Amino acid sequence: METATLNNTSPKSNFKSEEYFINMGPQHPATHGVLRLLLTIDGEIIKKVEPDLGYIHRSIEKMCEKDSYQQIVHLTDRMDYLSSHINNEAVCLAVENALELEVPERVQVIRTILGELTRLSSHMLWWGVMGMDVGALTTYFYGFRDREMINDIFEETCGARLTMNYNIPGGLMHDIHPNFVKRVKEFIAHFKTKLPEYDRLLTGNVIFQKRTKGVGILSKEDAINFGASGPVARASGYSCDVRKYHPYSALDKVNFKEALDTAGDSFARYTVRIREMWESLSIIEQLIDNIPEGEHKVATNAVIKLPKGDFYQKVETARGELGVYIISTGTKNPHRVKFRSPGLSNLSLLNHIAVGGKIGDLVATMATIDIVVPDIDR
């Protein structure tokens, strides 16, 4: 780590204190990607955290202005790649709503199932890495063991394991694989027995609780003021699940509980995601035996042109609220596209909740914010 020092005299003692400026990242495993944090510390105590962004910026929003609406869909799974299917769905919903295009109920149900599988897959990876960040290496292997089953389903369905490219405006690229229902049921049965292992291994671990309880506390008021969303906001008592308040696809046909906590610390953000995994399982269970017959897409023009106007669609990714804002002038390309990234808003509060803690606390706090850097830089 690169450091610099400033000498000053503490007002509370005759001893001199030294403030160190430390670069945490951009090549650092705890920042989960090319994110640079400039830390101002006094000994082990954090005085300031300044995120330095832009290391993986790819001008995705500008690229959208030159692409067709079908092509834009497949840029979005390169943002939050762990929520790629949900990102794709957000753009498709925005285009379909602008065209007043109603997709078949079969498409809505399949999209919802795949969206919740995506959420589970993301949370599994987060859980494995969260444990590893605080010293529990076994969680990494357990999380990836179970995640492989979902990735296998994705690969058989659309040929990809990470960047889906399965949603298209008007429906799905092609219908689900004949083994889809069988394999999803097998996964549900498997993961119901494995999720309690997560609690036995990490949730109830005394060392883990000491590393996370009372660490990185975010109040409900601050969560709202910073524009936080997803598990980060709900762990502070802020009810904001887009699936509840603005349901899309088949989410209005299922019953599930919004995972909430009021502690607002790193442990609360952890437990909210664990509970969300149970709820995602429940949503999939309610739908997997009720996939309607019908077409997997509706006919659209080869060249899609939206009417003039502004169009907005939001969805709930694994990290929070993703918004897609399209300004159309009536041509085959959008005039402007803006993505409301959950990661950027959630990262903005890091300095607020990390100051006063130690570097080790920052690692645990960063893990519970669950940042995917390409979602922030775009």
PDB file of C-alpha atoms in Angstrom, residues 69 94-100 304-311 326-331 333-334:
ATOM      1  CA  TYR A  69     -32.852  -0.929 -28.886  1.00  0.00           C
ATOM      2  CA  ALA A  94     -38.819   0.045 -20.821  1.00  0.00           C
ATOM      3  CA  VAL A  95     -39.013  -0.581 -24.577  1.00  0.00           C
ATOM      4  CA  GLU A  96     -42.164  -2.726 -24.306  1.00  0.00           C
ATOM      5  CA  ASN A  97     -43.936  -0.129 -22.151  1.00  0.00           C
ATOM      6  CA  ALA A  98     -43.006   2.617 -24.611  1.00  0.00           C
ATOM      7  CA  LEU A  99     -44.433   0.559 -27.483  1.00  0.00           C
ATOM      8  CA  GLU A 100     -47.458  -0.483 -25.367  1.00  0.00           C
ATOM      9  CA  ILE A 304     -37.694  -0.848 -33.404  1.00  0.00           C
ATOM     10  CA  LYS A 305     -38.550   2.847 -33.176  1.00  0.00           C
ATOM     11  CA  LEU A 306     -39.996   4.230 -29.959  1.00  0.00           C
ATOM     12  CA  PRO A 307     -42.438   7.141 -30.075  1.00  0.00           C
ATOM     13  CA  LYS A 308     -41.092  10.551 -29.110  1.00  0.00           C
ATOM     14  CA  GLY A 309     -40.946  11.043 -25.374  1.00  0.00           C
ATOM     15  CA  ASP A 310     -39.284  10.077 -22.110  1.00  0.00           C
ATOM     16  CA  PHE A 311     -39.632   6.543 -20.749  1.00  0.00           C
ATOM     17  CA  ILE A 326     -34.738   6.610 -22.275  1.00  0.00           C
ATOM     18  CA  ILE A 327     -35.255   9.839 -24.222  1.00  0.00           C
ATOM     19  CA  SER A 328     -36.563   9.044 -27.698  1.00  0.00           C
ATOM     20  CA  THR A 329     -36.875  11.327 -30.715  1.00  0.00           C
ATOM     21  CA  GLY A 330     -38.745   8.704 -32.730  1.00  0.00           C
ATOM     22  CA  THR A 331     -35.714   7.217 -34.512  1.00  0.00           C
ATOM     23  CA  ASN A 333     -31.628   4.972 -31.789  1.00  0.00           C
ATOM     24  CA  PRO A 334     -32.333   6.624 -28.450  1.00  0.00           C
TER      25      PRO A 334
END
